[in-house]
Amino acid sequence: MFILKRQDVEITGIQHPKTGQQIPILNYQGQTFRLINVFSAQQADEARAFWRDLTDNRGKACVLLEETDRYSVWGKIRLDQLTEDAHGGVAAAPLYTQACLLMLQAVFFDIEDLLGNRQASSFEKDIAETFKKWRFPQAESPDAVNQLLNMDPLGGAQVPSWQEHHLNTLLQELYRLGKAYFGNTSFVERALDILEDMPSGERKQFRDWLGQSPLGEMWSLS
């Protein structure tokens, strides 16, 4: 629909009436848009491809926002219909969050086992900075981050109510950090192996979702 610059738009936040979450809202010429996905500055091609797929192939009214440090895709929404977004819901399916937390923990423990406690502590700080920068709910403090790294996502503990753009951001940053710490992509296979702990149906559902996301090629063994 549109490719916009930061100076073209106004970005505000409103509180969701049911969950209490702060929801980023982009305003452009009297129209309102809700955040769908975020890409790093180095992922310009992926951001444009994702935006074109939504607009050209799926008929979504979306804008691509170009900023100096990132690209973001926003879907048109009416503020009286907050329960709907381009993916059909406020929060991502809990099983997607569980799977992403498992992958996060796998990389964290991999670093701890192979590179040592000092590197693991550094990674924990990097992840905490990611959560802070992108305003992840229920991950605001070092204690909260430590709990996410050590909880059992499949053991009945309540996982955070994250939206799909949070999960995309987490997987994007997790991949970037994994490459930085290991110097290669060897961690990908081990992070995906941990998904075997999930029930087979849920694992397939998550892998299908991941395969259809802009990060599918990144988190792939092929």
Coordinates of N, CA and C in Angstrom, one line a residue:
M1 N 0.8 -1.2 0.0 CA 0.0 0.0 0.0 C 0.9 1.3 0.0
F2 N 1.7 1.4 1.0 CA 2.6 2.6 1.1 C 3.9 2.2 1.6
I3 N 5.0 2.9 1.2 CA 6.3 2.8 1.8 C 6.5 4.2 2.4
L4 N 6.7 4.3 3.7 CA 6.7 5.5 4.4 C 8.0 5.7 5.2
K5 N 8.4 7.0 5.5 CA 9.5 7.3 6.3 C 9.0 7.7 7.7
R6 N 9.9 7.7 8.7 CA 9.4 8.0 10.1 C 8.8 9.4 10.2
Q7 N 9.3 10.3 9.4 CA 8.8 11.7 9.5 C 7.4 11.8 8.9
D8 N 7.0 10.8 8.1 CA 5.7 10.8 7.5 C 4.5 10.4 8.5
V9 N 4.9 9.8 9.6 CA 3.8 9.2 10.4 C 4.0 9.6 11.8
E10 N 2.9 9.3 12.6 CA 2.9 9.5 14.0 C 2.7 8.1 14.7
I11 N 3.5 7.8 15.6 CA 3.4 6.5 16.3 C 3.1 6.7 17.8
T12 N 1.9 6.2 18.2 CA 1.5 6.3 19.5 C 1.3 4.9 20.1
G13 N 0.9 4.9 21.4 CA 0.6 3.6 22.0 C -0.7 3.7 22.7
I14 N -1.6 2.7 22.6 CA -2.8 2.6 23.3 C -2.9 1.3 24.1
Q15 N -3.7 1.3 25.2 CA -3.8 0.2 26.0 C -4.9 -0.7 25.6
H16 N -4.6 -2.0 25.4 CA -5.7 -2.9 25.0 C -6.7 -3.0 26.1
P17 N -8.0 -2.9 25.8 CA -9.0 -2.9 26.9 C -9.1 -4.2 27.7
K18 N -8.7 -5.4 27.1 CA -8.8 -6.6 27.8 C -7.5 -7.1 28.4
T19 N -6.4 -7.0 27.7 CA -5.1 -7.5 28.2 C -4.3 -6.5 29.0
G20 N -4.6 -5.2 28.7 CA -3.8 -4.1 29.4 C -2.5 -3.9 28.7
Q21 N -2.2 -4.6 27.6 CA -0.9 -4.4 26.9 C -0.9 -3.1 26.2
Q22 N 0.3 -2.5 26.1 CA 0.5 -1.3 25.2 C 0.6 -1.8 23.8
I23 N -0.2 -1.2 22.9 CA -0.2 -1.6 21.5 C 0.3 -0.5 20.7
P24 N 1.4 -0.6 19.9 CA 1.9 0.5 19.0 C 0.9 0.7 17.9
I25 N 0.6 2.0 17.7 CA -0.3 2.3 16.6 C 0.3 3.4 15.7
L26 N 0.3 3.1 14.4 CA 0.9 4.1 13.5 C -0.3 4.9 12.9
N27 N -0.2 6.2 12.8 CA -1.2 7.1 12.2 C -0.6 7.7 11.0
Y28 N -1.4 7.6 9.9 CA -1.0 8.2 8.6 C -2.2 8.7 7.9
Q29 N -2.3 10.0 7.7 CA -3.4 10.6 7.0 C -4.8 10.1 7.4
G30 N -4.9 10.1 8.7 CA -6.2 9.7 9.3 C -6.5 8.3 9.3
Q31 N -5.6 7.4 8.9 CA -5.7 6.0 9.0 C -4.8 5.4 10.1
T32 N -5.2 4.3 10.7 CA -4.5 3.7 11.8 C -4.0 2.3 11.4
F33 N -2.8 2.0 11.8 CA -2.2 0.7 11.5 C -1.6 0.1 12.7
R34 N -1.6 -1.2 12.8 CA -1.0 -1.9 13.9 C 0.2 -2.7 13.5
L35 N 1.2 -2.8 14.4 CA 2.5 -3.4 14.1 C 2.2 -4.9 13.8
I36 N 2.8 -5.4 12.7 CA 2.7 -6.8 12.4 C 4.1 -7.5 12.6
N37 N 5.1 -6.8 12.0 CA 6.4 -7.5 12.1 C 7.5 -6.4 12.0
V38 N 8.7 -6.8 12.5 CA 9.9 -5.9 12.6 C 11.1 -6.6 12.0
F39 N 11.9 -5.9 11.2 CA 13.1 -6.4 10.6 C 14.3 -5.5 10.9
S40 N 15.4 -6.0 10.9 CA 16.6 -5.2 11.2 C 17.0 -4.4 10.0
A41 N 17.9 -3.4 10.1 CA 18.3 -2.6 9.0 C 18.9 -3.4 7.9
Q42 N 19.5 -4.6 8.2 CA 20.1 -5.4 7.2 C 19.1 -6.3 6.5
Q43 N 17.9 -6.2 6.8 CA 16.9 -7.1 6.2 C 15.9 -6.4 5.3
A44 N 16.4 -5.4 4.6 CA 15.6 -4.6 3.7 C 14.8 -5.5 2.7
D45 N 15.5 -6.4 2.1 CA 14.9 -7.2 1.1 C 13.8 -8.1 1.7
E46 N 14.1 -8.7 2.9 CA 13.1 -9.5 3.5 C 11.8 -8.7 3.9
A47 N 12.1 -7.5 4.4 CA 11.0 -6.6 4.8 C 10.1 -6.3 3.6
R48 N 10.7 -5.9 2.5 CA 9.9 -5.6 1.3 C 9.2 -6.8 0.8
A49 N 9.8 -8.0 0.8 CA 9.2 -9.2 0.3 C 8.0 -9.5 1.2
F50 N 8.1 -9.4 2.5 CA 7.0 -9.7 3.4 C 5.9 -8.7 3.2
W51 N 6.2 -7.4 3.0 CA 5.2 -6.4 2.8 C 4.4 -6.6 1.5
R52 N 5.2 -7.0 0.4 CA 4.6 -7.2 -0.9 C 3.7 -8.4 -0.9
D53 N 4.1 -9.5 -0.2 CA 3.3 -10.7 -0.1 C 1.9 -10.4 0.6
L54 N 2.0 -9.6 1.7 CA 0.7 -9.2 2.3 C -0.2 -8.3 1.4
T55 N 0.4 -7.4 0.7 CA -0.4 -6.4 0.0 C -0.8 -7.0 -1.4
D56 N 0.1 -7.7 -2.1 CA -0.2 -8.2 -3.4 C -0.9 -9.5 -3.5
N57 N -0.4 -10.4 -2.6 CA -0.9 -11.8 -2.6 C -2.1 -12.1 -1.7
R58 N -2.1 -11.3 -0.6 CA -3.1 -11.6 0.5 C -4.2 -10.5 0.6
G59 N -4.0 -9.4 -0.2 CA -4.9 -8.3 -0.2 C -5.0 -7.5 1.1
K60 N -3.9 -7.5 1.9 CA -4.0 -6.7 3.1 C -3.6 -5.3 2.8
A61 N -4.2 -4.4 3.6 CA -3.8 -3.0 3.5 C -2.7 -2.7 4.6
C62 N -1.5 -2.6 4.1 CA -0.3 -2.5 4.9 C 0.6 -1.4 4.5
V63 N 1.4 -0.9 5.4 CA 2.5 0.0 5.1 C 3.8 -0.5 5.6
L64 N 4.8 -0.2 4.8 CA 6.2 -0.5 5.2 C 6.9 0.8 5.7
L65 N 7.3 0.8 6.9 CA 8.0 1.9 7.5 C 9.5 1.7 7.5
E66 N 10.2 2.7 6.8 CA 11.6 2.6 6.7 C 12.2 3.6 7.8
E67 N 13.0 3.0 8.7 CA 13.7 3.8 9.7 C 15.2 3.5 9.5
T68 N 16.0 4.3 10.2 CA 17.5 4.1 10.1 C 18.0 2.8 10.7
D69 N 17.3 2.3 11.7 CA 17.8 1.1 12.4 C 16.9 -0.1 12.2
R70 N 15.8 0.1 11.5 CA 14.9 -1.1 11.3 C 13.9 -0.8 10.2
Y71 N 13.2 -1.9 9.8 CA 12.0 -1.8 8.9 C 10.9 -2.4 9.7
S72 N 9.7 -1.9 9.5 CA 8.5 -2.5 10.2 C 7.4 -2.5 9.2
V73 N 6.5 -3.5 9.4 CA 5.3 -3.7 8.5 C 4.1 -3.5 9.5
W74 N 3.1 -2.7 9.0 CA 2.0 -2.4 9.8 C 0.7 -2.7 9.0
G75 N -0.3 -3.2 9.7 CA -1.6 -3.6 9.0 C -2.7 -2.6 9.4
K76 N -3.5 -2.2 8.5 CA -4.6 -1.3 8.8 C -5.6 -1.9 9.7
I77 N -6.0 -1.1 10.7 CA -7.0 -1.5 11.7 C -7.8 -0.4 12.1
R78 N -9.0 -0.7 12.6 CA -9.9 0.3 13.2 C -9.7 0.1 14.7
L79 N -9.6 1.2 15.4 CA -9.3 1.1 16.8 C -10.4 0.5 17.6
D80 N -11.6 0.4 17.1 CA -12.7 -0.3 17.8 C -12.7 -1.8 17.5
Q81 N -11.7 -2.2 16.8 CA -11.6 -3.7 16.5 C -10.2 -4.2 16.9
L82 N -9.8 -3.9 18.1 CA -8.5 -4.3 18.6 C -8.3 -5.8 18.7
T83 N -9.4 -6.5 18.7 CA -9.2 -8.0 18.8 C -8.8 -8.6 17.5
E84 N -8.7 -7.8 16.5 CA -8.4 -8.3 15.1 C -7.1 -7.6 14.7
D85 N -6.2 -8.4 14.1 CA -5.0 -7.8 13.4 C -4.8 -8.6 12.2
A86 N -3.7 -8.4 11.5 CA -3.4 -9.1 10.3 C -3.2 -10.6 10.5
H87 N -2.9 -11.0 11.7 CA -2.8 -12.4 11.9 C -4.0 -13.0 12.7
G88 N -5.0 -12.2 12.9 CA -6.2 -12.7 13.5 C -6.3 -12.8 15.0
G89 N -5.4 -12.1 15.7 CA -5.5 -12.2 17.2 C -4.5 -11.2 17.8
V90 N -4.8 -10.9 19.1 CA -4.0 -10.0 19.8 C -2.7 -10.7 20.2
A91 N -2.7 -11.9 20.7 CA -1.6 -12.6 21.2 C -1.3 -13.8 20.3
A92 N 0.0 -14.1 20.2 CA 0.3 -15.3 19.4 C -0.2 -16.5 20.2
A93 N -0.3 -17.6 19.4 CA -0.7 -18.9 20.1 C 0.3 -19.2 21.2
P94 N -0.2 -19.6 22.4 CA 0.8 -20.0 23.4 C 1.8 -21.0 23.0
L95 N 1.5 -21.9 22.2 CA 2.4 -22.9 21.8 C 3.6 -22.3 21.0
Y96 N 3.3 -21.2 20.2 CA 4.4 -20.6 19.5 C 5.3 -19.9 20.5
T97 N 4.8 -19.3 21.5 CA 5.7 -18.7 22.5 C 6.5 -19.8 23.3
Q98 N 5.8 -20.9 23.6 CA 6.5 -22.0 24.2 C 7.7 -22.5 23.4
A99 N 7.4 -22.6 22.1 CA 8.5 -23.1 21.2 C 9.6 -22.1 21.1
C100 N 9.3 -20.8 21.0 CA 10.4 -19.8 20.9 C 11.2 -19.8 22.2
L101 N 10.5 -19.9 23.3 CA 11.3 -20.0 24.6 C 12.2 -21.2 24.7
L102 N 11.7 -22.3 24.2 CA 12.6 -23.5 24.1 C 13.8 -23.3 23.3
M103 N 13.6 -22.6 22.1 CA 14.8 -22.4 21.3 C 15.7 -21.4 21.9
L104 N 15.2 -20.4 22.6 CA 16.0 -19.4 23.3 C 16.8 -20.1 24.4
Q105 N 16.2 -21.0 25.1 CA 16.9 -21.7 26.2 C 18.0 -22.6 25.6
A106 N 17.7 -23.3 24.5 CA 18.6 -24.2 23.9 C 19.9 -23.4 23.5
V107 N 19.8 -22.2 22.9 CA 20.9 -21.5 22.5 C 21.7 -21.0 23.8
F108 N 20.9 -20.6 24.8 CA 21.5 -20.1 26.1 C 22.4 -21.2 26.7
F109 N 21.8 -22.4 26.8 CA 22.5 -23.5 27.5 C 23.6 -24.0 26.6
D110 N 23.5 -23.9 25.3 CA 24.6 -24.3 24.4 C 25.8 -23.4 24.6
I111 N 25.5 -22.1 24.8 CA 26.6 -21.1 25.1 C 27.2 -21.4 26.4
E112 N 26.4 -21.7 27.4 CA 26.9 -22.0 28.7 C 27.8 -23.3 28.7
D113 N 27.3 -24.3 28.0 CA 28.1 -25.6 28.0 C 29.3 -25.5 27.2
L114 N 29.3 -24.8 26.0 CA 30.4 -24.8 25.1 C 31.4 -23.7 25.3
L115 N 30.8 -22.5 25.7 CA 31.7 -21.3 25.8 C 31.9 -20.8 27.2
G116 N 31.1 -21.4 28.2 CA 31.4 -21.0 29.5 C 30.4 -20.0 30.1
N117 N 30.5 -19.9 31.5 CA 29.6 -19.1 32.2 C 29.7 -17.6 31.9
R118 N 30.9 -17.1 31.6 CA 31.0 -15.7 31.3 C 30.3 -15.3 30.0
Q119 N 30.4 -16.1 29.0 CA 29.8 -15.9 27.8 C 28.2 -16.0 27.9
A120 N 27.8 -17.0 28.8 CA 26.4 -17.2 29.0 C 25.8 -15.9 29.7
S121 N 26.6 -15.4 30.6 CA 26.1 -14.2 31.3 C 26.0 -13.0 30.3
S122 N 27.0 -12.9 29.4 CA 27.0 -11.9 28.4 C 25.8 -12.0 27.5
F123 N 25.5 -13.3 27.1 CA 24.3 -13.5 26.3 C 23.0 -13.1 27.0
E124 N 22.9 -13.5 28.3 CA 21.7 -13.1 29.0 C 21.5 -11.6 29.0
K125 N 22.6 -10.8 29.1 CA 22.5 -9.4 29.1 C 22.0 -8.9 27.7
D126 N 22.6 -9.5 26.7 CA 22.2 -9.2 25.3 C 20.7 -9.4 25.1
I127 N 20.2 -10.6 25.5 CA 18.8 -10.9 25.4 C 17.9 -9.9 26.2
A128 N 18.4 -9.6 27.4 CA 17.6 -8.6 28.2 C 17.5 -7.3 27.5
E129 N 18.6 -6.9 26.8 CA 18.6 -5.6 26.1 C 17.6 -5.7 24.9
T130 N 17.6 -6.8 24.3 CA 16.6 -7.0 23.2 C 15.2 -6.9 23.7
F131 N 14.9 -7.5 24.8 CA 13.5 -7.4 25.4 C 13.2 -6.0 25.8
K132 N 14.2 -5.3 26.3 CA 14.0 -3.9 26.7 C 13.8 -3.0 25.5
K133 N 14.6 -3.2 24.5 CA 14.5 -2.3 23.3 C 13.2 -2.4 22.6
W134 N 12.7 -3.7 22.5 CA 11.5 -3.9 21.7 C 10.2 -4.0 22.6
R135 N 10.4 -3.7 23.9 CA 9.3 -3.6 24.8 C 8.5 -4.9 25.0
F136 N 9.2 -6.0 25.2 CA 8.5 -7.3 25.4 C 7.8 -7.3 26.8
P137 N 6.5 -7.5 26.8 CA 5.8 -7.6 28.1 C 6.3 -8.8 28.9
Q138 N 6.3 -8.6 30.2 CA 6.7 -9.6 31.2 C 8.2 -10.0 31.0
A139 N 9.0 -9.1 30.5 CA 10.4 -9.4 30.4 C 11.2 -8.1 30.7
E140 N 10.7 -7.3 31.6 CA 11.2 -6.0 31.8 C 12.4 -5.9 32.7
S141 N 12.6 -6.9 33.6 CA 13.6 -6.9 34.6 C 14.6 -8.0 34.4
P142 N 15.8 -7.9 34.9 CA 16.8 -9.0 34.8 C 16.3 -10.3 35.4
D143 N 15.5 -10.2 36.5 CA 14.9 -11.4 37.2 C 13.9 -12.0 36.3
A144 N 13.1 -11.2 35.6 CA 12.1 -11.8 34.6 C 12.8 -12.5 33.5
V145 N 13.9 -11.9 33.0 CA 14.7 -12.5 31.9 C 15.3 -13.9 32.4
N146 N 15.9 -13.8 33.6 CA 16.4 -15.1 34.1 C 15.4 -16.2 34.3
Q147 N 14.2 -15.8 34.7 CA 13.1 -16.8 34.8 C 12.7 -17.4 33.5
L148 N 12.7 -16.5 32.4 CA 12.3 -17.0 31.1 C 13.4 -18.0 30.6
L149 N 14.7 -17.8 31.0 CA 15.7 -18.6 30.5 C 15.8 -20.0 31.2
N150 N 15.1 -20.0 32.4 CA 15.2 -21.2 33.2 C 13.9 -21.9 33.5
M151 N 12.8 -21.3 33.1 CA 11.5 -22.0 33.3 C 11.3 -23.2 32.4
D152 N 10.3 -24.0 32.7 CA 10.0 -25.1 31.8 C 8.7 -24.6 31.0
P153 N 8.9 -24.2 29.8 CA 7.7 -23.7 29.0 C 6.6 -24.7 28.8
L154 N 7.0 -26.0 28.9 CA 6.0 -27.1 28.7 C 5.5 -27.7 30.0
G155 N 5.9 -27.1 31.1 CA 5.6 -27.7 32.4 C 4.4 -27.1 33.1
G156 N 3.6 -26.3 32.4 CA 2.4 -25.8 33.0 C 2.6 -24.3 33.4
A157 N 3.8 -23.8 33.4 CA 4.0 -22.4 33.8 C 3.4 -21.5 32.8
Q158 N 2.9 -20.4 33.2 CA 2.3 -19.4 32.3 C 3.3 -18.7 31.5
V159 N 3.2 -18.8 30.2 CA 4.2 -18.1 29.3 C 3.7 -16.7 29.0
P160 N 4.6 -15.8 28.7 CA 4.2 -14.4 28.4 C 3.1 -14.3 27.3
S161 N 2.3 -13.3 27.4 CA 1.3 -13.0 26.3 C 2.0 -12.1 25.3
W162 N 2.8 -12.7 24.4 CA 3.5 -12.0 23.4 C 2.7 -12.1 22.1
Q163 N 2.9 -11.1 21.3 CA 2.3 -11.0 19.9 C 3.3 -11.6 18.9
E164 N 2.8 -11.9 17.7 CA 3.7 -12.5 16.8 C 4.8 -11.7 16.4
H165 N 4.7 -10.4 16.4 CA 5.9 -9.5 16.0 C 6.9 -9.6 17.1
H166 N 6.5 -9.9 18.4 CA 7.5 -10.1 19.4 C 8.3 -11.4 19.1
L167 N 7.6 -12.5 18.7 CA 8.3 -13.7 18.5 C 9.2 -13.6 17.2
N168 N 8.7 -12.9 16.2 CA 9.6 -12.7 15.1 C 10.9 -11.9 15.4
T169 N 10.7 -10.9 16.3 CA 11.8 -10.1 16.7 C 12.8 -11.0 17.6
L170 N 12.2 -11.8 18.5 CA 13.0 -12.7 19.3 C 13.8 -13.7 18.4
L171 N 13.2 -14.3 17.5 CA 13.9 -15.3 16.7 C 14.9 -14.6 15.8
Q172 N 14.6 -13.4 15.3 CA 15.6 -12.7 14.5 C 16.8 -12.3 15.3
E173 N 16.6 -11.8 16.5 CA 17.8 -11.4 17.4 C 18.5 -12.7 17.9
L174 N 17.8 -13.7 18.2 CA 18.4 -15.0 18.6 C 19.4 -15.5 17.6
Y175 N 18.9 -15.5 16.3 CA 19.8 -15.9 15.2 C 21.0 -15.1 15.1
R176 N 20.8 -13.7 15.2 CA 22.0 -12.8 15.1 C 23.0 -13.0 16.2
L177 N 22.5 -13.2 17.4 CA 23.3 -13.4 18.6 C 24.0 -14.7 18.5
G178 N 23.3 -15.8 18.1 CA 23.9 -17.1 18.0 C 25.1 -17.1 17.0
K179 N 24.9 -16.4 15.9 CA 26.0 -16.3 14.9 C 27.2 -15.6 15.5
A180 N 26.9 -14.5 16.3 CA 27.9 -13.7 16.9 C 28.7 -14.5 17.9
Y181 N 28.0 -15.3 18.7 CA 28.7 -16.0 19.8 C 29.5 -17.3 19.2
F182 N 28.9 -18.0 18.3 CA 29.5 -19.2 17.8 C 30.3 -19.0 16.6
G183 N 30.1 -17.9 15.9 CA 30.8 -17.7 14.6 C 30.3 -18.5 13.4
N184 N 29.2 -19.2 13.6 CA 28.6 -20.0 12.6 C 27.2 -20.3 12.9
T185 N 26.5 -21.1 12.1 CA 25.1 -21.4 12.4 C 24.9 -22.8 13.0
S186 N 25.9 -23.4 13.6 CA 25.8 -24.7 14.2 C 24.7 -24.8 15.2
F187 N 24.4 -23.7 15.9 CA 23.4 -23.6 16.9 C 22.0 -23.9 16.4
V188 N 21.7 -23.7 15.1 CA 20.4 -23.8 14.6 C 19.8 -25.2 14.7
E189 N 20.6 -26.2 14.4 CA 20.2 -27.6 14.5 C 19.9 -27.9 15.9
R190 N 20.7 -27.5 16.8 CA 20.5 -27.9 18.2 C 19.3 -27.1 18.8
A191 N 19.0 -25.9 18.3 CA 17.9 -25.2 18.8 C 16.6 -25.8 18.3
L192 N 16.6 -26.3 17.1 CA 15.4 -27.0 16.5 C 15.2 -28.4 17.1
D193 N 16.3 -29.0 17.5 CA 16.2 -30.3 18.1 C 15.4 -30.3 19.4
I194 N 15.5 -29.2 20.1 CA 14.8 -29.1 21.4 C 13.2 -29.1 21.2
L195 N 12.8 -28.8 20.0 CA 11.3 -28.8 19.7 C 10.8 -30.3 19.8
E196 N 11.7 -31.3 19.8 CA 11.2 -32.6 19.9 C 10.5 -32.9 21.2
D197 N 10.8 -32.0 22.2 CA 10.1 -32.1 23.5 C 8.6 -31.8 23.5
M198 N 8.2 -31.1 22.4 CA 6.8 -30.7 22.3 C 6.0 -31.9 21.7
P199 N 4.7 -31.9 22.0 CA 3.8 -32.9 21.4 C 3.9 -32.7 19.8
S200 N 3.8 -33.8 19.1 CA 4.1 -33.8 17.7 C 3.2 -32.9 16.9
G201 N 1.9 -32.8 17.3 CA 1.0 -32.0 16.6 C 1.3 -30.5 16.8
E202 N 1.6 -30.1 18.0 CA 2.0 -28.7 18.3 C 3.3 -28.4 17.6
R203 N 4.3 -29.3 17.6 CA 5.6 -29.1 17.0 C 5.4 -28.8 15.5
K204 N 4.5 -29.6 14.8 CA 4.3 -29.4 13.4 C 3.6 -28.1 13.2
Q205 N 2.7 -27.7 14.0 CA 2.0 -26.4 13.8 C 3.0 -25.3 13.9
F206 N 3.9 -25.4 14.9 CA 4.9 -24.3 15.0 C 5.8 -24.3 13.9
R207 N 6.3 -25.5 13.4 CA 7.2 -25.5 12.3 C 6.6 -25.0 11.0
D208 N 5.3 -25.3 10.9 CA 4.6 -24.7 9.7 C 4.5 -23.2 9.8
W209 N 4.2 -22.7 11.0 CA 4.2 -21.2 11.2 C 5.5 -20.6 10.9
L210 N 6.6 -21.2 11.4 CA 7.9 -20.7 11.2 C 8.3 -20.7 9.8
G211 N 7.9 -21.8 9.1 CA 8.3 -21.9 7.7 C 7.6 -20.9 6.8
Q212 N 6.5 -20.4 7.2 CA 5.7 -19.4 6.5 C 6.1 -18.0 6.8
S213 N 6.9 -17.8 7.9 CA 7.3 -16.5 8.4 C 8.5 -16.0 7.6
P214 N 8.9 -14.7 7.7 CA 10.0 -14.2 7.0 C 11.3 -14.8 7.5
L215 N 11.3 -15.5 8.7 CA 12.5 -16.0 9.3 C 12.6 -17.5 8.9
G216 N 11.7 -18.1 8.2 CA 11.7 -19.5 7.9 C 13.0 -20.0 7.3
E217 N 13.5 -19.2 6.3 CA 14.8 -19.7 5.6 C 16.0 -19.6 6.6
M218 N 15.9 -18.6 7.5 CA 17.0 -18.5 8.5 C 17.0 -19.6 9.4
W219 N 15.9 -20.1 10.0 CA 15.8 -21.2 10.9 C 15.4 -22.4 10.2
S220 N 16.3 -22.8 9.3 CA 16.0 -24.0 8.4 C 17.3 -24.8 8.3
L221 N 17.1 -26.1 8.3 CA 18.3 -27.0 8.1 C 18.6 -27.3 6.7
S222 N 17.8 -26.8 5.8 CA 18.0 -27.1 4.4 C 18.9 -26.1 3.7

